[in-house]
Coordinates of C-alpha atoms and ligand atoms in Angstrom, one line a residue:
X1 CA 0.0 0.0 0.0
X2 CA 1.3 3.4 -0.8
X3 CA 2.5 5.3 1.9
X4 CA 1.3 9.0 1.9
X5 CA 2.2 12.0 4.5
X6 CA 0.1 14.7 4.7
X7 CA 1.6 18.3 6.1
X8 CA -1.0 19.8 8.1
X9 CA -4.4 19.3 9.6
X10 CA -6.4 22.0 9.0
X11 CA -9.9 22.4 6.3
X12 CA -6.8 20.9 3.4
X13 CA -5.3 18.1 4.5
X14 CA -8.3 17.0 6.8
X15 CA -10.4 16.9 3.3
X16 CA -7.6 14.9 1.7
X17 CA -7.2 12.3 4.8
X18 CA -11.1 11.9 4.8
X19 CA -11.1 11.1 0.9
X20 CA -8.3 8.4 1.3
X21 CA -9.4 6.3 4.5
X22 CA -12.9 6.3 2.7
X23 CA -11.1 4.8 -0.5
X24 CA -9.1 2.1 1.1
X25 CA -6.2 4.0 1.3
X26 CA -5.2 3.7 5.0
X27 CA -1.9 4.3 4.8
X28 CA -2.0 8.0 5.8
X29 CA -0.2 9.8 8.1
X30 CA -0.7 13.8 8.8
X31 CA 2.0 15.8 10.3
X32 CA 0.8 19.3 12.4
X33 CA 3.3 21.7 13.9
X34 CA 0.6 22.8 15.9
X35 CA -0.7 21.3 19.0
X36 CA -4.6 20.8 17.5
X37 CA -6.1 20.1 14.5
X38 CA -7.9 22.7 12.5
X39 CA -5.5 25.4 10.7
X40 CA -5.9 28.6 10.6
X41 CA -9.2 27.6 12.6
X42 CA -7.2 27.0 15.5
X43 CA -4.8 29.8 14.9
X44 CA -6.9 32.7 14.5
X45 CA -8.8 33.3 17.9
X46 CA -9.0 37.2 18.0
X47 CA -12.4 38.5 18.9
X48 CA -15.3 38.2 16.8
X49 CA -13.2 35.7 14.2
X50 CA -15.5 33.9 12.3
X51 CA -15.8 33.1 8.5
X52 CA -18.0 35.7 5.7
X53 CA -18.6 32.5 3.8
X54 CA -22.4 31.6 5.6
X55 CA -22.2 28.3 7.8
X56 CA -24.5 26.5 5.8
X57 CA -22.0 26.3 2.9
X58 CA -18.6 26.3 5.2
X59 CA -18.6 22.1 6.1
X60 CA -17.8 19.2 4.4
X61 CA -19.9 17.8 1.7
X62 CA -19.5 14.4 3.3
X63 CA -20.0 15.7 6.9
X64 CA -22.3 18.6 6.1
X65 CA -22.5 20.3 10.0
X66 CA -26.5 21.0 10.5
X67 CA -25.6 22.5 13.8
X68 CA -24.1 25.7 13.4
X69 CA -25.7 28.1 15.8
X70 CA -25.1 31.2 13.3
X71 CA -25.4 32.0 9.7
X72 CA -22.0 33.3 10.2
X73 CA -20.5 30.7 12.5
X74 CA -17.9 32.2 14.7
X75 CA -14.0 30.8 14.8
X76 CA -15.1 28.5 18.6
X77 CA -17.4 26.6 16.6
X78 CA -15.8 26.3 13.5
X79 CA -12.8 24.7 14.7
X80 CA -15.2 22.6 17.3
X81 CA -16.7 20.9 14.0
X82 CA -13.0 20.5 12.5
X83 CA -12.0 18.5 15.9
X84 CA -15.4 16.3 15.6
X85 CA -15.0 16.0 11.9
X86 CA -11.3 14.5 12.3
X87 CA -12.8 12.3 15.6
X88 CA -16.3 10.9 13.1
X89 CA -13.8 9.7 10.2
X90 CA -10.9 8.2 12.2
X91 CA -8.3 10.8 11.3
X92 CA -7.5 12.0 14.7
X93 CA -5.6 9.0 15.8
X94 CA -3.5 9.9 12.5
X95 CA -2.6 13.0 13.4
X96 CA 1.2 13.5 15.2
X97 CA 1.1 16.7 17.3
X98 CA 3.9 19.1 17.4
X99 CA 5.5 17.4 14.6
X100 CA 7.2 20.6 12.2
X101 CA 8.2 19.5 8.7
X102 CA 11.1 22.0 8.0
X103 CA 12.8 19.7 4.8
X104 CA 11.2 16.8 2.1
X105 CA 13.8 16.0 -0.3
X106 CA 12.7 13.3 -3.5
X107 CA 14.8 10.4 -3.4
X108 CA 15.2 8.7 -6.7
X109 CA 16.6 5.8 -5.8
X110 CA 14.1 4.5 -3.8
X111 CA 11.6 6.9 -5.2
X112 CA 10.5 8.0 -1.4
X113 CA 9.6 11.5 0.0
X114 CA 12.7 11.8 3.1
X115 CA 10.3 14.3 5.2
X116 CA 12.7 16.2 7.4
X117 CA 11.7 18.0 11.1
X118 CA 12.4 20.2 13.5
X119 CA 13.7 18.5 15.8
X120 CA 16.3 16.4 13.5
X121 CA 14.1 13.6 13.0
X122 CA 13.5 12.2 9.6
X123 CA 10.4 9.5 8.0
X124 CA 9.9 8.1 4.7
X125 CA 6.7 8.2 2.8
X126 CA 6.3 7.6 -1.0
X127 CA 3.2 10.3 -1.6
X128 CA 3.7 13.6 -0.1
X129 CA 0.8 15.9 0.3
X130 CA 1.3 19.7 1.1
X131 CA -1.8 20.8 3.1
X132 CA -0.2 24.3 4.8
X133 CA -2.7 26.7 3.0
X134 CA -1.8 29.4 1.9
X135 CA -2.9 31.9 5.2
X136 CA -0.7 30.4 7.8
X137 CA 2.3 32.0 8.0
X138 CA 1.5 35.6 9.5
X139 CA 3.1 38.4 7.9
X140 CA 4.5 41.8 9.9
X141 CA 4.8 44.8 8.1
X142 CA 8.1 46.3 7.1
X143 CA 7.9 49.4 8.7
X144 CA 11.2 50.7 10.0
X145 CA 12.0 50.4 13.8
X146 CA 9.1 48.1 14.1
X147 CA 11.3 46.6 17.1
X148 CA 12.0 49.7 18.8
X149 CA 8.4 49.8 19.8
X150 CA 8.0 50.1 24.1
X151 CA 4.5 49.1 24.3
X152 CA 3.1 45.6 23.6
X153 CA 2.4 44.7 20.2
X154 CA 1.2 41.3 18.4
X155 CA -0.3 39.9 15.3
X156 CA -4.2 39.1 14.7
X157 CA -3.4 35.6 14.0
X158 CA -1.5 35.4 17.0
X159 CA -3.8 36.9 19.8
X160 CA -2.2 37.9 22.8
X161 CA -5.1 37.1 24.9
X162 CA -3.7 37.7 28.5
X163 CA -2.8 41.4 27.8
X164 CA -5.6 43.8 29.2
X165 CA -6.5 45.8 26.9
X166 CA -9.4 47.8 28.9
X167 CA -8.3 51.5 29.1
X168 CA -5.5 51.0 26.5
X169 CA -4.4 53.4 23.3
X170 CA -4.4 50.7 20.8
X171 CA -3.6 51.2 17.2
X172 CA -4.4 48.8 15.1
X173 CA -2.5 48.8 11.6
X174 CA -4.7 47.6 8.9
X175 CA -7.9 47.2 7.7
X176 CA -8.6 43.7 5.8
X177 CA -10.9 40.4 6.7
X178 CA -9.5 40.0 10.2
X179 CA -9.3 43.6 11.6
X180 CA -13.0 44.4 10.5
X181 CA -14.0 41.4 12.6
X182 CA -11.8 42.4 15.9
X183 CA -12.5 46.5 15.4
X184 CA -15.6 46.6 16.9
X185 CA -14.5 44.0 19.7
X186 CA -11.3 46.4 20.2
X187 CA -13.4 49.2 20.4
X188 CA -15.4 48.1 23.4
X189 CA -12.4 47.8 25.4
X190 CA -10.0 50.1 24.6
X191 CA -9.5 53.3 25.7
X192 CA -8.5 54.9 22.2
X193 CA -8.8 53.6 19.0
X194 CA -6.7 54.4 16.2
X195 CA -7.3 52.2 13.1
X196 CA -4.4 53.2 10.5
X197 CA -5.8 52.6 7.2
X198 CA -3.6 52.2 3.7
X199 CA -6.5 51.5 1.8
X200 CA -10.1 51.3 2.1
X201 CA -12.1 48.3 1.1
X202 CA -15.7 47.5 -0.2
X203 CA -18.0 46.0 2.6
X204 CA -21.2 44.4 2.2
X205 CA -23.9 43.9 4.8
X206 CA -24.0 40.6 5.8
X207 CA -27.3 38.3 6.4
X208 CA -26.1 37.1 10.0
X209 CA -28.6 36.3 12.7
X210 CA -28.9 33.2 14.9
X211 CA -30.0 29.6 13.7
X212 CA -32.8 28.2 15.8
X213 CA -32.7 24.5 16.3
X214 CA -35.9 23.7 14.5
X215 CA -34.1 25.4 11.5
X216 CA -31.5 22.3 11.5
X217 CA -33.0 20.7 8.3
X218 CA -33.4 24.1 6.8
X219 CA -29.4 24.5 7.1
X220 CA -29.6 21.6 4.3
X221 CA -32.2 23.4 2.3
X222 CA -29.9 26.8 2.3
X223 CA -26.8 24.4 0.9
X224 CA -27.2 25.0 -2.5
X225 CA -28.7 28.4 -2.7
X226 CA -25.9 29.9 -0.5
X227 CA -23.6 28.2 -3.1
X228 CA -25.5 29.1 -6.7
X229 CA -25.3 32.9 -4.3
X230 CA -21.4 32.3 -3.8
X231 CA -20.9 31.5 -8.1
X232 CA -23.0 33.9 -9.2
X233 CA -21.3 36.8 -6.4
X234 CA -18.4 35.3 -8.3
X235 CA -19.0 37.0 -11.7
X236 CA -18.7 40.2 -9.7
X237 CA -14.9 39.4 -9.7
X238 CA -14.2 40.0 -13.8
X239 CA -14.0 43.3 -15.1
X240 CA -16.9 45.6 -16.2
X241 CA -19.5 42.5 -15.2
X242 CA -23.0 44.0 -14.4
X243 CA -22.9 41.7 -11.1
X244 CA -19.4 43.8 -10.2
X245 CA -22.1 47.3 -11.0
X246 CA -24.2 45.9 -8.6
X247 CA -22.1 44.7 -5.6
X248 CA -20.5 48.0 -5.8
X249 CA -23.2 49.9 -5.4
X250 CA -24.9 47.9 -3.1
X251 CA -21.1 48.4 -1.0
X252 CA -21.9 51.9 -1.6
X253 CA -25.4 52.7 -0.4
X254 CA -23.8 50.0 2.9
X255 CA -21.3 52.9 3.5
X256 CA -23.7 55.4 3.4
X257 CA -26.1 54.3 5.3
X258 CA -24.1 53.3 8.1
X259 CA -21.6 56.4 7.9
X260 CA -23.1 59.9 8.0
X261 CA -20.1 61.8 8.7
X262 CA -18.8 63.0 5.1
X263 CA -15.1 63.3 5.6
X264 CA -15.2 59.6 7.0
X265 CA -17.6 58.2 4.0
X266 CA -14.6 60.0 1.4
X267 CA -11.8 58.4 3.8
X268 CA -14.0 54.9 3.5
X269 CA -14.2 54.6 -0.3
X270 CA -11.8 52.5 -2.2
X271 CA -10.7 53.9 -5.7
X272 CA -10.2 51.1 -7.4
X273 CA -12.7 48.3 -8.8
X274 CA -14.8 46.0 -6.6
X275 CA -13.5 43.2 -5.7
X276 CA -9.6 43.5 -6.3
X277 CA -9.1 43.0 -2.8
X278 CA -11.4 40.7 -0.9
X279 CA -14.9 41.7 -0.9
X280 CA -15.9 42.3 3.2
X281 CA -19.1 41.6 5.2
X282 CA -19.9 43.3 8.0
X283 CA -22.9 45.2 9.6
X284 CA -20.6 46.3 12.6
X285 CA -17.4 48.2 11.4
X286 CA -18.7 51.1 10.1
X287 CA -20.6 52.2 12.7
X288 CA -17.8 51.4 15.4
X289 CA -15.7 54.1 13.6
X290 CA -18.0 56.8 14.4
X291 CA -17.9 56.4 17.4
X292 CA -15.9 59.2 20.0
X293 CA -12.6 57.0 21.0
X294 CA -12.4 55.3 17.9
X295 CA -10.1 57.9 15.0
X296 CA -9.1 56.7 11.5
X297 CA -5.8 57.5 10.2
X298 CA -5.6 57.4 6.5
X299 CA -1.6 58.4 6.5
X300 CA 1.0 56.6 5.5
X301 CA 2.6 55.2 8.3
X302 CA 6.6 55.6 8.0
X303 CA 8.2 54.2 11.0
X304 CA 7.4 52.8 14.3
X305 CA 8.5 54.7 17.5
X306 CA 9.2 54.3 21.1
X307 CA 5.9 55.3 21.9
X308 CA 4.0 54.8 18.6
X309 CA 3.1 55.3 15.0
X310 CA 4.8 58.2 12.9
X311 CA 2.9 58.8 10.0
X312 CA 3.8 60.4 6.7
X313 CA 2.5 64.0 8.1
X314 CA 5.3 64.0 10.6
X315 CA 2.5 63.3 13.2
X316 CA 3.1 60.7 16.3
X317 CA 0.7 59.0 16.9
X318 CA 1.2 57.5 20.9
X319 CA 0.1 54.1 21.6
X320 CA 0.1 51.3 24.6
X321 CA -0.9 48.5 22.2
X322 CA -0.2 47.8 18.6
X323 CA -2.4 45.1 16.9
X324 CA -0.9 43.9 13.3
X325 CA -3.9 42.8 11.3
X326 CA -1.5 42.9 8.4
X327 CA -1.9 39.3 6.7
X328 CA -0.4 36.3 6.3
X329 CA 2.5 35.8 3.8
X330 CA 0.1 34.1 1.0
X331 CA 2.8 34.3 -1.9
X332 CA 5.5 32.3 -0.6
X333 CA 4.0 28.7 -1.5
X334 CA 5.6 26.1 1.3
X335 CA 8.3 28.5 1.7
X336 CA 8.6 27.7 5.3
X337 CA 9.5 24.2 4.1
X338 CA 12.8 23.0 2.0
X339 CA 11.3 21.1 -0.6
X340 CA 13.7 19.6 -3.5
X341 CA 12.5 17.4 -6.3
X342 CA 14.5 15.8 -8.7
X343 CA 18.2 15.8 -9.4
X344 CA 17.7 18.0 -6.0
X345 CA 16.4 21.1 -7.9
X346 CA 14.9 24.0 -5.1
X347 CA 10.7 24.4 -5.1
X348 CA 11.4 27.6 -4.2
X349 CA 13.9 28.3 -6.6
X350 CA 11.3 26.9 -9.5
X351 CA 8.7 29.4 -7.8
X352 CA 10.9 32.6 -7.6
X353 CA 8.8 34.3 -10.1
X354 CA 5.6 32.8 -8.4
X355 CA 3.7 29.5 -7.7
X356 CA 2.2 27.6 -10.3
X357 CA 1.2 24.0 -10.8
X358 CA -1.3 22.0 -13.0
X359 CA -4.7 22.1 -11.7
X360 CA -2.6 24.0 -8.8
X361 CA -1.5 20.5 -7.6
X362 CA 1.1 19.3 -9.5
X363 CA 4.9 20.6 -10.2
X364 CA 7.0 18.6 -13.0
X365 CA 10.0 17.3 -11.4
X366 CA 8.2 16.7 -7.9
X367 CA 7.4 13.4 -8.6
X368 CA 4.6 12.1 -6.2
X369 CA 3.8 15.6 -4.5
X370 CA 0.2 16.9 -4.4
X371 CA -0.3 20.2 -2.9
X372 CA -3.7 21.3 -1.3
X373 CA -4.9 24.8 -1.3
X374 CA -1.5 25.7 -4.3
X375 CA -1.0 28.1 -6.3
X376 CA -4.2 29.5 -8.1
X377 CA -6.9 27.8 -6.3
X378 CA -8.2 30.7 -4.2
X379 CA -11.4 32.2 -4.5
X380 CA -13.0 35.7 -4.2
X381 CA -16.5 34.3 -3.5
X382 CA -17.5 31.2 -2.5
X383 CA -16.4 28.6 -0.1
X384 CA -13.2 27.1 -0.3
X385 CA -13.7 23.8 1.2
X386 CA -15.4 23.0 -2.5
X387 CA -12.1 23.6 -3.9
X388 CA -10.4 21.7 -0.9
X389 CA -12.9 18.5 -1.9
X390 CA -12.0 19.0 -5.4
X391 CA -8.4 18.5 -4.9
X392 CA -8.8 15.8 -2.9
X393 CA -10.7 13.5 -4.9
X394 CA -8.2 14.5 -7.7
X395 CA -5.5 13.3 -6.0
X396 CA -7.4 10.0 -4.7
X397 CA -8.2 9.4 -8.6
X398 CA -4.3 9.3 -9.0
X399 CA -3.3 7.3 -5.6
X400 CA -6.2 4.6 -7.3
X401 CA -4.4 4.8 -10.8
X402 CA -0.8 4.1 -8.7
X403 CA -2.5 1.6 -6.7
X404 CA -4.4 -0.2 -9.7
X405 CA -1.1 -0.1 -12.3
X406 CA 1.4 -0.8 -9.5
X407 CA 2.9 2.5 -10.3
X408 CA 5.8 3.6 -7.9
X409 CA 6.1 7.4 -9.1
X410 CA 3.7 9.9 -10.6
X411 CA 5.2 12.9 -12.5
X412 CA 3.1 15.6 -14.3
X413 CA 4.5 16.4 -17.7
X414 CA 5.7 19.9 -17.9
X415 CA 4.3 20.7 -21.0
X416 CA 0.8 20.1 -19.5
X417 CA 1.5 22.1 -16.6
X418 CA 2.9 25.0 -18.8
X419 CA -0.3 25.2 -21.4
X420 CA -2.3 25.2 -17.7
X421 CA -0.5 27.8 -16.3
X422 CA -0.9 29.9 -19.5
X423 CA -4.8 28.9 -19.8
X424 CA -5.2 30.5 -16.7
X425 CA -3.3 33.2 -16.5
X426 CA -5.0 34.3 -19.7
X427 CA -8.4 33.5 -18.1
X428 CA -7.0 35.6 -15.2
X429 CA -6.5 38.8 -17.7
X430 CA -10.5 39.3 -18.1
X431 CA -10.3 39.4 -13.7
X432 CA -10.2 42.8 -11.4
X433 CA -7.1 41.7 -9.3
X434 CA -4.3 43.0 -12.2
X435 CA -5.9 46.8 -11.3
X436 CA -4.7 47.3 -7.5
X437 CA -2.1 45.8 -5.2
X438 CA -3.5 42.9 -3.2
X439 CA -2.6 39.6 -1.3
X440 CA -3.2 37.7 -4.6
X441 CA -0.5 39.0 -6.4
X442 CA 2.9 38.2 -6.2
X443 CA 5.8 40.8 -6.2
X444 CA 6.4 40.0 -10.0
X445 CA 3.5 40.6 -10.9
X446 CA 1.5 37.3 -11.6
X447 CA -1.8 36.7 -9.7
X448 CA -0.5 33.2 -8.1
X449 CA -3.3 32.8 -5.4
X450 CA -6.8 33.3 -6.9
X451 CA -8.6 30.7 -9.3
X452 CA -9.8 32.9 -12.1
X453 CA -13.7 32.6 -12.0
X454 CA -16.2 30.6 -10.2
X455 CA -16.1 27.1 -7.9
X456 CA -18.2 24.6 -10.4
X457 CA -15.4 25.3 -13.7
X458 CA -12.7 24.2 -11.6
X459 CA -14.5 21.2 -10.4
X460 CA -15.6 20.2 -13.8
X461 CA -11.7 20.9 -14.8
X462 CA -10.7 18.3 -12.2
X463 CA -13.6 15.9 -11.5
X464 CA -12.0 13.2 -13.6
X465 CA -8.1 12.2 -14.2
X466 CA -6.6 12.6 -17.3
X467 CA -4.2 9.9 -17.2
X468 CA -1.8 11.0 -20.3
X469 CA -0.6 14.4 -18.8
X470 CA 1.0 12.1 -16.2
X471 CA 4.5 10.5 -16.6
X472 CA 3.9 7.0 -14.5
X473 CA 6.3 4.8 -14.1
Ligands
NAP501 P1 -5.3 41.2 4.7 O1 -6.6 41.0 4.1 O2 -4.1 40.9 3.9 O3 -5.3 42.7 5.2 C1 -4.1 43.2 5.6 C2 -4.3 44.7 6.0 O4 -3.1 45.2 6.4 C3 -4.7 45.5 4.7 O5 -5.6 46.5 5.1 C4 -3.3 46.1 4.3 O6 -3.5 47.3 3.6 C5 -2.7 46.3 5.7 N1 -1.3 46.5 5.6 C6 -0.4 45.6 5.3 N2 0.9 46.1 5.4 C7 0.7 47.4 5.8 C8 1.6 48.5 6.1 N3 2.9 48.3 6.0 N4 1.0 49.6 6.6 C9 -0.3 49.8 6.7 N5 -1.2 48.8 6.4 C10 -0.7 47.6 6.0 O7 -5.2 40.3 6.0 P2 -6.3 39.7 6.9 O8 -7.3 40.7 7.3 O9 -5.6 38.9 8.0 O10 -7.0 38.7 5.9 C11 -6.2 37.8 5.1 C12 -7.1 36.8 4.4 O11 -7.5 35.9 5.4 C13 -8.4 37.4 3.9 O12 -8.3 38.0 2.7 C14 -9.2 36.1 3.8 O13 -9.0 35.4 2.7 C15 -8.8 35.4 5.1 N6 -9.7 35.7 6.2 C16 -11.0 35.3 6.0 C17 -11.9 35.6 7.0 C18 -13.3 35.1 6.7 O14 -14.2 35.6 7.4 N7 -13.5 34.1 5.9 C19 -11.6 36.3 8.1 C20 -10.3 36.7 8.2 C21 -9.3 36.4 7.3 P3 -3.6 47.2 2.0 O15 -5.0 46.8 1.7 O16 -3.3 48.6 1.5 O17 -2.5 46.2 1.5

């Protein structure tokens, strides 16, 4: 039976475990640096996290959760379901704790993954499956004398929660998915608030409210319509749609009904098209910035100081606290990892111009690697664990094909992966995210994160294996 090592346990590699063992491949192992399952589920505990993408759509298609208290299920909960998931299907007992994959070199002599960790030890596997998403590695901004700050300072994905901050000046930099979840949270305790803004975004209202339990078999009934909302929302994401007219205005009339104040409302509006940074959803952070503590600051910030943030206008802004809701490092694909495929060639040396792989899976040259959540399979809209299920059946289809023609090694040919990668990126010209700078893009240039489009064309593109643009041997 083929051997096969999965790098992390969160939504990815949970969804390619649960598609193996239920296929008879039960060889599986998954490796977590963390000390839980659940990903950036179990990482992300500031106040208020929870996931835009409504509950009803955000589980499992074979473990669809008809439980979740919310339409907008908080993070408690979500990782609660993650845990039970992993517990239903037999995967937890998999699962080795505390277990940091830092190297995985091909060996083509015995055509085996040698899976390197942190603390010096090494195992063997002969499928290698890279699960460690592509939000988990927080990012801090480059700000100069970012370490000279006095006060105490952390990042959103890494909540200090035994600081008080009741009373506190706290300036929190940035303004994206996470912060407008912890702002009004941070508000009701702080002292000040000072939210530094680079640029605004366009936030929808969002249909939350509580789920009664006698609503349980309606949470299967909203399913589907939540995700024909999520493909069609999706169209909003290519250039000059009428869906993108309408979301924008409907962003609009959000702003100005919840912000009277026109100086804010001008501050507020984002210049460049809907949807080139990640559509928000929130009926709560507008109206926290109106309030009397809580001060947007729409300057540059150009250093860090002692006692604060200087921005560009020479002013210093003082501060006790400093909360970084400034991202994750989404570009640099398993960068944290020292991957080398054959004749011992660098992953990230093949990647220094940005990720790409065929069907965002495969890399030529990396024989029996399948990567999760890789390069290009992102979405604007919709809810990712699709994508996640997607992958993970693809990958099944070719563990099968190994197991069925006693196949040792699996190769995608590069010319397949090239016209792919060209396929796409052309798809990815008719798309918003070339007209502003975002998370999707990488420094050179090349959207590497987002699949171009909606959910259902990329599981139609990968539903069934096409077993020529595969080197097997
Ligand atoms: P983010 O969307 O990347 O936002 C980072 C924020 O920090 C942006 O406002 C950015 O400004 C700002 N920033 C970065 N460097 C800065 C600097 N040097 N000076 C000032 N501001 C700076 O990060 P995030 O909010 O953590 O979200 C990341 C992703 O995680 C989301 O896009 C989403 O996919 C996921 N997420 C999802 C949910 C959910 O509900 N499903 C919730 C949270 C996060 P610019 O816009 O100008 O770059």
């Amino acid at each position: 039976m083929t051997s096969v090592g999965i790098i992390g346990s969160g939504f990815g590699g949970i969804a390619v475990a649960a598609e193996l063992l239920q296929h008879g491949h039960a060889d599986v192992r998954l490796w977590e640096r963390g000390d839980d399952v659940g990903g950036v589920w179990r990482d992300n505990t500031y106040p208020g996290a929870g996931c835009d993408v409504p509950s009803p759509l955000y589980s499992f298609s074979f473990a669809v959760n008809t439980e979740w208290s919310r339409r907008y299920a908080l993070q408690p909960e979500i990782h609660a379901y993650l845990r039970r998931t992993a517990d239903d299907l037999g995967i937890t007992p998999l699962v080795q704790l505390r277990r940091e994959v830092v190297s995985a070199h091909w060996h083509e002599t015995d055509q085996q993954w040698e899976v390197g960790f942190a603390d010096g030890s090494l195992e063997r596997v002969q499928v290698l499956v890279s699960a460690v998403g592509q939000l988990s590695e927080p990012r801090l901004p480059s700000i100069p004398g970012i370490d000279d700050f006095e006060g105490d300072a952390f990042h959103s994905a890494r909540w200090d929660h035994d600081l008080d901050l009741r009373g506190k000046r706290v300036a929190a930099v940035g303004v994206g998915a996470s912060a407008i979840q912890y702002v009004p949270h941070l508000a009701d305790v702080a002292g000040e608030l000072t939210l530094f803004q680079r640029s605004p975004n366009y936030i929808l209202p969002k249909p939350d409210g509580p789920l009664p339990r006698w609503w349980r078999p309606g949470i299967r009934l909203e399913r589907p319509l939540w995700w024909t909302f999520g493909e069609q929302f999706s169209r909003g994401l290519d250039e000059g749609t009428v869906v993108g007219a309408i979301e924008k205005r409907v962003a609009l009339a959000h702003l100005h009904r919840q912000v009277r104040d026109p100086r804010l409302r001008e501050v507020l509006t984002p210049d460049y098209p809907i949807g080139c940074k990640r559509i928000l959803f929130s009926n709560t952070f507008y109206p926290t910035l109106e309030r009397d503590h809580v001060d947007v600051v729409a300057e540059r910030i150009v250093r860090v100081v002692p006692e604060g943030l200087e921005t560009a206008d020479g002013t210093v802004h003082p501060a006790d606290v400093i909360v970084y809701g400034t991202g994750f490092a989404a570009q640099d694909f398993l960068d944290t990892i020292d991957v080398r495929g054959v004749d011992g060639e660098a992953l990230a040396k093949r990647w220094v111009d940005g990720a790409h792989a065929h069907l965002g899976m495969y890399v030529p040259g990396f024989p029996n690697l399948f990567v999760s959540y890789g390069p290009n399979t992102n979405l604007g809209g919709g809810s990712i664990i699709y994508m996640l299920e997607a992958q993970a059946r693809h990958m099944r289809q070719v563990l099968d094909r190994m197991r069925e023609g006693a196949h040792a090694t699996v190769d995608v040919r590069p010319e397949v992966e090239a016209a792919y990668d060209r396929q796409v990126q052309e798809r990815l010209e008719k798309s918003v995210w070339g007209s502003c700078d975002s998370w999707y893009r990488h420094p050179s240039g090349r959207i590497t994160s987002n699949w171009p489009g909606s959910t259902y064309p990329y599981h139609r593109r990968v539903r069934s294996l096409d077993v020529e643009d595969f080197a097997w041997a």
